[in-house]
mmCIF file with all atom_site columns, N, CA and C in Angstrom:
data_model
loop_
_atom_site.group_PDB
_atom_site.id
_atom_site.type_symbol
_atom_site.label_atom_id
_atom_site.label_alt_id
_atom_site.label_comp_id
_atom_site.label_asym_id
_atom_site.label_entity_id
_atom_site.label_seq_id
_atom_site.pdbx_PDB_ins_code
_atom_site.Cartn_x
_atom_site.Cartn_y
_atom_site.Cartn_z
_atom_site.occupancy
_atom_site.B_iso_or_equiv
_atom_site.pdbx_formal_charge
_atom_site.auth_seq_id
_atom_site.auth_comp_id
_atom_site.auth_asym_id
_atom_site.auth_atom_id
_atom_site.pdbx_PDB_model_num
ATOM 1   N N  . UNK V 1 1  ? 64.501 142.494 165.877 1.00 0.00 ? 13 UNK V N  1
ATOM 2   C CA . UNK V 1 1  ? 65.786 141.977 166.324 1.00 0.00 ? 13 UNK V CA 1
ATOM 3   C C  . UNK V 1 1  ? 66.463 141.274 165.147 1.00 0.00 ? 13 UNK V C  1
ATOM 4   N N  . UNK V 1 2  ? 67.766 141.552 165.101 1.00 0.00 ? 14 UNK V N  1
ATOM 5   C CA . UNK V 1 2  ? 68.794 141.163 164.003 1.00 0.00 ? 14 UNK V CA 1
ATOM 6   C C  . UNK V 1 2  ? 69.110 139.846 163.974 1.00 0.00 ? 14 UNK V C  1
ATOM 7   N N  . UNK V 1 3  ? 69.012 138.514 163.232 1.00 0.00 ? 15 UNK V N  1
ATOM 8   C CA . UNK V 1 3  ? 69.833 137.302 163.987 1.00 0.00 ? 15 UNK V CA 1
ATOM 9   C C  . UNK V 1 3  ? 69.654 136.285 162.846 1.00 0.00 ? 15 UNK V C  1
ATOM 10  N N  . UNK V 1 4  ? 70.379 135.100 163.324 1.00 0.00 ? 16 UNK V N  1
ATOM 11  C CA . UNK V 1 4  ? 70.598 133.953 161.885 1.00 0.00 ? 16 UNK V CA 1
ATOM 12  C C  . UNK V 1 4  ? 70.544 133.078 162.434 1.00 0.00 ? 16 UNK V C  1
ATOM 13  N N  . UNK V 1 5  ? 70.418 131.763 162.039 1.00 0.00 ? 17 UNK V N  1
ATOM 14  C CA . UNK V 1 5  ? 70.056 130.777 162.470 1.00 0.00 ? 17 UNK V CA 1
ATOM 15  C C  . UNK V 1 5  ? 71.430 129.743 161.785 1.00 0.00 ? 17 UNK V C  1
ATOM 16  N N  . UNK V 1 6  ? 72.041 129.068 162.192 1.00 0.00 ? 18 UNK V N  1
ATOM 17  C CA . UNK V 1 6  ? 73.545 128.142 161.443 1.00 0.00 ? 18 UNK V CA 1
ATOM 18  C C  . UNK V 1 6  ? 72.645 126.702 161.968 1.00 0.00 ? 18 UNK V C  1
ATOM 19  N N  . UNK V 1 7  ? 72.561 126.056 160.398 1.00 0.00 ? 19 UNK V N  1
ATOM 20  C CA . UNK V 1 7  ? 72.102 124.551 160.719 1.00 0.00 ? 19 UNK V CA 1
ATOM 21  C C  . UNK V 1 7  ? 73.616 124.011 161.125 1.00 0.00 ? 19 UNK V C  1
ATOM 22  N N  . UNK V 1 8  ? 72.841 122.967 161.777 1.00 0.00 ? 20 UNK V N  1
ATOM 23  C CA . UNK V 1 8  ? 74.492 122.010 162.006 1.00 0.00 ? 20 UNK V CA 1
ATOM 24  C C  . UNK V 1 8  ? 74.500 121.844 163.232 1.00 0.00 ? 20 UNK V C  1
ATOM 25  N N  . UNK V 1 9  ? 75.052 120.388 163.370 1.00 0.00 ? 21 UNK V N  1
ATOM 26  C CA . UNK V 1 9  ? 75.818 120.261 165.164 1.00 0.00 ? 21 UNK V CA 1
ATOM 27  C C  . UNK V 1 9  ? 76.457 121.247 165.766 1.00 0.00 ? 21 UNK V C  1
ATOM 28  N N  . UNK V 1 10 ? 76.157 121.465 167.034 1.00 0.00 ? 22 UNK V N  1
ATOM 29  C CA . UNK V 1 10 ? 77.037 122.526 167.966 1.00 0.00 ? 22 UNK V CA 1
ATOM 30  C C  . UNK V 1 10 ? 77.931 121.682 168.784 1.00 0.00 ? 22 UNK V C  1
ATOM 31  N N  . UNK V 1 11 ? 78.805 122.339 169.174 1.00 0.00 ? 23 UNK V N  1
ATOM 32  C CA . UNK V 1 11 ? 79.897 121.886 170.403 1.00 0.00 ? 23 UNK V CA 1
ATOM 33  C C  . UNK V 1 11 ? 79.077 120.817 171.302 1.00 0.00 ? 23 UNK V C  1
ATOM 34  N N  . UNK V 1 12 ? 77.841 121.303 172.047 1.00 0.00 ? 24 UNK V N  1
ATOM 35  C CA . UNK V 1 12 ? 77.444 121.123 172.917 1.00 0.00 ? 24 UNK V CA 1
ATOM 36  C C  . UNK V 1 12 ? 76.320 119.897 172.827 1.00 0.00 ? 24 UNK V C  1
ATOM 37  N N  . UNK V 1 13 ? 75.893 119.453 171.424 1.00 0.00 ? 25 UNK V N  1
ATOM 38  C CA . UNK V 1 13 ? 75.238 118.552 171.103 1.00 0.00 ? 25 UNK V CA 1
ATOM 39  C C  . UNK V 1 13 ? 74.109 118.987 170.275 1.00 0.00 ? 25 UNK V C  1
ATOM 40  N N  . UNK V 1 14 ? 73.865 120.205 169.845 1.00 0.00 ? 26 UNK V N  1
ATOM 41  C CA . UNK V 1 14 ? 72.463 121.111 169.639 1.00 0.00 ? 26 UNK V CA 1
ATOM 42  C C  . UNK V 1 14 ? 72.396 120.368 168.399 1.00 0.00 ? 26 UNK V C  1
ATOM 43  N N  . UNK V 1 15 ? 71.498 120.953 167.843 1.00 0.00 ? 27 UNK V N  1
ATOM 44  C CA . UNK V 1 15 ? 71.516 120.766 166.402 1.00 0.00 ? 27 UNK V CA 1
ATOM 45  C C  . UNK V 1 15 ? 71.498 122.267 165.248 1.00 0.00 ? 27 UNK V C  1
ATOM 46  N N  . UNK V 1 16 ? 71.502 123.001 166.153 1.00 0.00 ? 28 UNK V N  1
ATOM 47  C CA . UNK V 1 16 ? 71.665 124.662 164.943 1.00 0.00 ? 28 UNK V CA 1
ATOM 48  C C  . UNK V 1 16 ? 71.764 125.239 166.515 1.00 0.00 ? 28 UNK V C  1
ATOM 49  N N  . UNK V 1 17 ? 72.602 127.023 165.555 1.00 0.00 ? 29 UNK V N  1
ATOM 50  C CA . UNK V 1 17 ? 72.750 128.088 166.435 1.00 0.00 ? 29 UNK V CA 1
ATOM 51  C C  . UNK V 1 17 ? 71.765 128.978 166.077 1.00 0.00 ? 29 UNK V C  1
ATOM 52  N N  . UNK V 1 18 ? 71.594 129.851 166.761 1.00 0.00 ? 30 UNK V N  1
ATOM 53  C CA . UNK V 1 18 ? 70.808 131.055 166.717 1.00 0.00 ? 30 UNK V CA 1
ATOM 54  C C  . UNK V 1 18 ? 71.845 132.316 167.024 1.00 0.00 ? 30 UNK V C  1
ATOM 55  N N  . UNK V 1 19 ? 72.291 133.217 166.120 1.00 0.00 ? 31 UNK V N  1
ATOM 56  C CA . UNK V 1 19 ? 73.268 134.475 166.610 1.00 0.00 ? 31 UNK V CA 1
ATOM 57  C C  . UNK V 1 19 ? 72.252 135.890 166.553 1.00 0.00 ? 31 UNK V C  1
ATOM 58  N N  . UNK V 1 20 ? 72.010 136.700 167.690 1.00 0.00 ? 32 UNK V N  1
ATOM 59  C CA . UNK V 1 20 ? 71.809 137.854 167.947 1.00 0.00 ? 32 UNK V CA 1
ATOM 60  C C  . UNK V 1 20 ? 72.501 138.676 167.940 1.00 0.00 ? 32 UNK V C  1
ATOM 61  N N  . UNK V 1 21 ? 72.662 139.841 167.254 1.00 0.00 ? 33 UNK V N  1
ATOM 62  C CA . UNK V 1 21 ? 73.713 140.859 167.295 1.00 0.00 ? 33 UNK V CA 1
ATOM 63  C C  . UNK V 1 21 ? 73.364 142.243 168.031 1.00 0.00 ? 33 UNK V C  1
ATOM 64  N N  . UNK V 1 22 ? 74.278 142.850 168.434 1.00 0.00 ? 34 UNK V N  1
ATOM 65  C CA . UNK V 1 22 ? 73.801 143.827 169.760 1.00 0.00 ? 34 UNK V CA 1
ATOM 66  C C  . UNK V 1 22 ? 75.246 144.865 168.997 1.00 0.00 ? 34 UNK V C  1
ATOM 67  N N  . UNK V 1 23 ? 74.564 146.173 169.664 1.00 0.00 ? 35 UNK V N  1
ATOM 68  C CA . UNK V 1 23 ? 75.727 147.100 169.803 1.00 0.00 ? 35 UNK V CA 1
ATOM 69  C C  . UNK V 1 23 ? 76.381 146.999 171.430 1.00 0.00 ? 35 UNK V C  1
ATOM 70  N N  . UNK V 1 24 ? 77.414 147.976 171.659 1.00 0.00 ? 36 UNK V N  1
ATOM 71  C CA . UNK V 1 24 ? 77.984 147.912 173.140 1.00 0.00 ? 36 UNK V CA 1
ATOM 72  C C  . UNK V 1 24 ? 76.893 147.921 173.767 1.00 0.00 ? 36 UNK V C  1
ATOM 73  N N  . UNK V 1 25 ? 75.830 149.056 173.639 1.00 0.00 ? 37 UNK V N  1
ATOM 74  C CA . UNK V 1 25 ? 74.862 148.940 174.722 1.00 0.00 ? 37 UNK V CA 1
ATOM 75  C C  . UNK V 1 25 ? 73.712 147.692 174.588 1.00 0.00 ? 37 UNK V C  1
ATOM 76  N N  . UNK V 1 26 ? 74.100 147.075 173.950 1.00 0.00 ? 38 UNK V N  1
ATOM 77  C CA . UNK V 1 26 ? 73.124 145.989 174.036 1.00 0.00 ? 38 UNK V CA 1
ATOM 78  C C  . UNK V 1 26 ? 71.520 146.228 173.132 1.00 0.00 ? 38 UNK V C  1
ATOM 79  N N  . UNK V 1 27 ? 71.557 147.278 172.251 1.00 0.00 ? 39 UNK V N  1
ATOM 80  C CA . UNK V 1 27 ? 70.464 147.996 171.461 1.00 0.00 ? 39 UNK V CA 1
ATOM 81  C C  . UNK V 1 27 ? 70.437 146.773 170.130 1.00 0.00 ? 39 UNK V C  1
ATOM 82  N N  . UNK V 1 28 ? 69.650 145.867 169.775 1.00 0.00 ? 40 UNK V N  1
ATOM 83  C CA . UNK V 1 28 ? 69.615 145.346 168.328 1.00 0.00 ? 40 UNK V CA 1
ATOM 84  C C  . UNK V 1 28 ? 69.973 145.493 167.120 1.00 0.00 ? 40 UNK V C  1
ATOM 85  N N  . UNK V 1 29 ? 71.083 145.145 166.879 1.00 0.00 ? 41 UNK V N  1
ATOM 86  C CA . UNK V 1 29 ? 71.811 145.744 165.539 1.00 0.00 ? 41 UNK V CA 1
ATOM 87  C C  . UNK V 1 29 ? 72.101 145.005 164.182 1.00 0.00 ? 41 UNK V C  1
ATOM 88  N N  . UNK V 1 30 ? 72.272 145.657 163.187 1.00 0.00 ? 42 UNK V N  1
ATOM 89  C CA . UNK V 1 30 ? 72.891 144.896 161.972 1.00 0.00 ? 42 UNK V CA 1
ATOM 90  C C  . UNK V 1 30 ? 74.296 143.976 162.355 1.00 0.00 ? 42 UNK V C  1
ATOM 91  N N  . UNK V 1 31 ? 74.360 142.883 161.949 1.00 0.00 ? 43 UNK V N  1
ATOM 92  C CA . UNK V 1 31 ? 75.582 142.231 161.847 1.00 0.00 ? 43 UNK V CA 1
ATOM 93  C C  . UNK V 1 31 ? 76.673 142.824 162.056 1.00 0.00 ? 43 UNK V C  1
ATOM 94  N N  . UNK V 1 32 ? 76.872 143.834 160.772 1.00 0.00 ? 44 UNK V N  1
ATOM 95  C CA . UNK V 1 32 ? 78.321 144.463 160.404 1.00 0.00 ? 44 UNK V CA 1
ATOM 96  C C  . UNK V 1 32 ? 78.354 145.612 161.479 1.00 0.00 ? 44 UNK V C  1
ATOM 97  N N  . UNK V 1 33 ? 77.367 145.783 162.311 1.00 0.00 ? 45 UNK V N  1
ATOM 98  C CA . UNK V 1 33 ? 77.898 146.660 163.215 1.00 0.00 ? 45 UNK V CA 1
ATOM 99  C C  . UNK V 1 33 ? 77.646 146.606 164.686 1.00 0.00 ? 45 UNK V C  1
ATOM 100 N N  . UNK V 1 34 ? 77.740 145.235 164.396 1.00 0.00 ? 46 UNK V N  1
ATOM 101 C CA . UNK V 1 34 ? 77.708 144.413 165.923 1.00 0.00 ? 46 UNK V CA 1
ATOM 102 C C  . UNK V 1 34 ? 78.972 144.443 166.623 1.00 0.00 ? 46 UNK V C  1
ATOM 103 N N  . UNK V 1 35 ? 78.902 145.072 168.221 1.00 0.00 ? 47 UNK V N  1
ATOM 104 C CA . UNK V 1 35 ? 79.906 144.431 168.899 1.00 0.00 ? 47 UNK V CA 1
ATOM 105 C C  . UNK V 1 35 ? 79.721 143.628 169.886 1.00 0.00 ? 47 UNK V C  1
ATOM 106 N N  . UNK V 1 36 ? 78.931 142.829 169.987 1.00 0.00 ? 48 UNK V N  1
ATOM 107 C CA . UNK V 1 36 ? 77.729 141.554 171.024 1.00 0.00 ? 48 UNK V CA 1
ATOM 108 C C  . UNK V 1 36 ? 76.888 140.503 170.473 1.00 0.00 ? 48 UNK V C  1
ATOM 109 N N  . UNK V 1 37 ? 77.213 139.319 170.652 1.00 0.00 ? 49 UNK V N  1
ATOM 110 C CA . UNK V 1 37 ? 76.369 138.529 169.652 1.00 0.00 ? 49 UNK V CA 1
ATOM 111 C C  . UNK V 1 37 ? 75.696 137.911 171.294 1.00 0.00 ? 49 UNK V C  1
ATOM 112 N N  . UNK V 1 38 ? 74.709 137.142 171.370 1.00 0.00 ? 50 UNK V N  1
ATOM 113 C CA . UNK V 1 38 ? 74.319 136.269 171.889 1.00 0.00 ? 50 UNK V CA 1
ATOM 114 C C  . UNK V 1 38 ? 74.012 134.598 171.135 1.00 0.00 ? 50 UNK V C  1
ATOM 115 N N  . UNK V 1 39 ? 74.636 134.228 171.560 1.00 0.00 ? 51 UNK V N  1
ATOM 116 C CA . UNK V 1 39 ? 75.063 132.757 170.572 1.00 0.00 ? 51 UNK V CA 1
ATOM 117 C C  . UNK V 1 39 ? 73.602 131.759 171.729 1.00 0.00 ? 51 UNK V C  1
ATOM 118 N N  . UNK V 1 40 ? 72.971 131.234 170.974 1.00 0.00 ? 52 UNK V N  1
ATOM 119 C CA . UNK V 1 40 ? 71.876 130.027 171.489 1.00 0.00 ? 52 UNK V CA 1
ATOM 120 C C  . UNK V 1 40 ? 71.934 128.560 170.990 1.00 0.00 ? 52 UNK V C  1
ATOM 121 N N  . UNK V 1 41 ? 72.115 127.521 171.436 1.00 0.00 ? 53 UNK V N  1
ATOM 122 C CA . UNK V 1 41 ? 72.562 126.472 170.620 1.00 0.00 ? 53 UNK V CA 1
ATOM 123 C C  . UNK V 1 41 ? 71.528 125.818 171.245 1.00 0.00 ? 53 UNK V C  1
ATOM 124 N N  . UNK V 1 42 ? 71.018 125.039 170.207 1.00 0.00 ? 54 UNK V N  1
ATOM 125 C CA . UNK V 1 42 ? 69.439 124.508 170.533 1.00 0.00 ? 54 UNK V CA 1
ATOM 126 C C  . UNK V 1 42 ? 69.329 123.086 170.043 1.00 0.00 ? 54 UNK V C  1
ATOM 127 N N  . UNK V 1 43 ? 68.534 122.543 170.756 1.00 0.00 ? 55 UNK V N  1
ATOM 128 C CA . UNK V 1 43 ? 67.979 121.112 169.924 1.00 0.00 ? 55 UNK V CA 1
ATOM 129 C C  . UNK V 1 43 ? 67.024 121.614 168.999 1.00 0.00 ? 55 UNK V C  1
ATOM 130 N N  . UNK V 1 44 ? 66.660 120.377 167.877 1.00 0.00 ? 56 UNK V N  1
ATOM 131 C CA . UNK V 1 44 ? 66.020 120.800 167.111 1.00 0.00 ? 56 UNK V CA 1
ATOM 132 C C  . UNK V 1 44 ? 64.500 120.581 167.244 1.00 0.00 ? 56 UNK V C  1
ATOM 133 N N  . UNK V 1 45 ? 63.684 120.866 168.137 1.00 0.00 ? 57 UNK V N  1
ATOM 134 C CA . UNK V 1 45 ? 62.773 121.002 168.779 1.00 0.00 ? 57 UNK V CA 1
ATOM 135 C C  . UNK V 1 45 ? 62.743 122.497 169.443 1.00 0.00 ? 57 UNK V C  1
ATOM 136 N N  . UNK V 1 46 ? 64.079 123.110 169.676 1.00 0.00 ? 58 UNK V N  1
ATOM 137 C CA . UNK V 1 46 ? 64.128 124.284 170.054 1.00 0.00 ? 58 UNK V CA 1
ATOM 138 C C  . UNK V 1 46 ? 64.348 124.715 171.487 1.00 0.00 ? 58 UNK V C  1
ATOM 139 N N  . UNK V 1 47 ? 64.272 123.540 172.134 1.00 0.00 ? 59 UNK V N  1
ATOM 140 C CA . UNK V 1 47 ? 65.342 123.355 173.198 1.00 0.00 ? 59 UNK V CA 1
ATOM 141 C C  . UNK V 1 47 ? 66.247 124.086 173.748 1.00 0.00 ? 59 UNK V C  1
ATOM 142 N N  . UNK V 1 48 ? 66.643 124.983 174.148 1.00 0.00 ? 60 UNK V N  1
ATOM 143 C CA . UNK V 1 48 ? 67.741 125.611 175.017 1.00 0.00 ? 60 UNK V CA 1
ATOM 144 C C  . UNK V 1 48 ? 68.764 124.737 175.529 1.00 0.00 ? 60 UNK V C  1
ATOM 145 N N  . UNK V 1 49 ? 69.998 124.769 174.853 1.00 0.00 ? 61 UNK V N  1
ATOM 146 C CA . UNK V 1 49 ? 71.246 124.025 175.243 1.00 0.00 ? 61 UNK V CA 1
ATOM 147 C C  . UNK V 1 49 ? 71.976 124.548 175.946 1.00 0.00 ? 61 UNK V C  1
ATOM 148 N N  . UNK V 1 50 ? 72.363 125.790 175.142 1.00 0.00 ? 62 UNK V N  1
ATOM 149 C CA . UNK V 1 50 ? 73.393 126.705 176.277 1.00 0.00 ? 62 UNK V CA 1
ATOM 150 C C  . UNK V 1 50 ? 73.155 128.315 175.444 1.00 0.00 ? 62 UNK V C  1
ATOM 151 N N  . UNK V 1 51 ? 73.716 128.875 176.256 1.00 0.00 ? 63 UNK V N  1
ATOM 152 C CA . UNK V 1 51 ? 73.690 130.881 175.703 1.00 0.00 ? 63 UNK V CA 1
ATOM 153 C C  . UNK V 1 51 ? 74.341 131.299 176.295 1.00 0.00 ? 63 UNK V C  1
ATOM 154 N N  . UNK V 1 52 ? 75.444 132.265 175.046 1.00 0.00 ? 64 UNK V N  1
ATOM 155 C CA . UNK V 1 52 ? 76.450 132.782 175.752 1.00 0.00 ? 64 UNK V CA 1
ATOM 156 C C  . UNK V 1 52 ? 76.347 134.191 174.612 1.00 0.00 ? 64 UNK V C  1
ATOM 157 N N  . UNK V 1 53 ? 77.218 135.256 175.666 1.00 0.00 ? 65 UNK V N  1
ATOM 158 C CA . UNK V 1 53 ? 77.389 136.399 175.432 1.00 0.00 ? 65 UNK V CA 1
ATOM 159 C C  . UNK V 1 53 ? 79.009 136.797 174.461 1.00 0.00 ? 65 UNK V C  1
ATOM 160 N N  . UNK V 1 54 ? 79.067 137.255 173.666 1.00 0.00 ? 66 UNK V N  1
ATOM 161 C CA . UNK V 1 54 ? 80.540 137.390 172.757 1.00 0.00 ? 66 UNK V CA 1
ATOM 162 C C  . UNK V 1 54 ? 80.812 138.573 172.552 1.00 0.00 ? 66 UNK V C  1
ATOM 163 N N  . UNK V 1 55 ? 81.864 138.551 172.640 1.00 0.00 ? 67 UNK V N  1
ATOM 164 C CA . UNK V 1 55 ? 82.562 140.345 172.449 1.00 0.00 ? 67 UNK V CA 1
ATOM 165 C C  . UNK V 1 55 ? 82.977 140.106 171.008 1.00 0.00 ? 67 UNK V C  1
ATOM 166 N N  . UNK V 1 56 ? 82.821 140.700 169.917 1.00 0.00 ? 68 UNK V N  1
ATOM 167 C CA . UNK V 1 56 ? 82.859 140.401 168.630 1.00 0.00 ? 68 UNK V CA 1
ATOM 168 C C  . UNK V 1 56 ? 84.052 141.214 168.814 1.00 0.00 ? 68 UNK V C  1
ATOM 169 N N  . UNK V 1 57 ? 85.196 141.048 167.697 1.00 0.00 ? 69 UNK V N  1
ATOM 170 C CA . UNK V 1 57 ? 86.141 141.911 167.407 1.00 0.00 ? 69 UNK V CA 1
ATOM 171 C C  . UNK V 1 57 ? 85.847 142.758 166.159 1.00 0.00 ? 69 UNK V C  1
ATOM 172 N N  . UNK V 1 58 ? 86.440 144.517 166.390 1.00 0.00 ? 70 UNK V N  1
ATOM 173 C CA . UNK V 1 58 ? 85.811 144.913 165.168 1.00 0.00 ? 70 UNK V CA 1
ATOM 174 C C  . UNK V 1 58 ? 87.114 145.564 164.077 1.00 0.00 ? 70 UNK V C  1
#
């Protein structure tokens, strides 16, 4: 599975994101040919804050 990790405060209080990238069908993809991210914003313990689904523009 494709994905990155962004240190830093989130919106929501986290302390880093986690981005998954997906094609339309939801298959694991490279970045640049992502149209689906799943965004995870976590404490830094790893915590589950919130997860959301994104329609990337291409």
């Amino acid at each position: 599975m494709v994905f990155e990790v962004i240190q830093g405060k989130t919106p929501l209080g986290g302390d880093y994101r986690e981005y998954y990238y997906f094609t339309d069908e939801m298959f694991p993809c490279e970045k640049e040919f992502a149209t689906r991210a799943i965004v995870r914003e976590c404490k830094e313990g790893g915590a589950l804050i919130n997860e959301e689904i994104l329609i990337l523009k291409k």
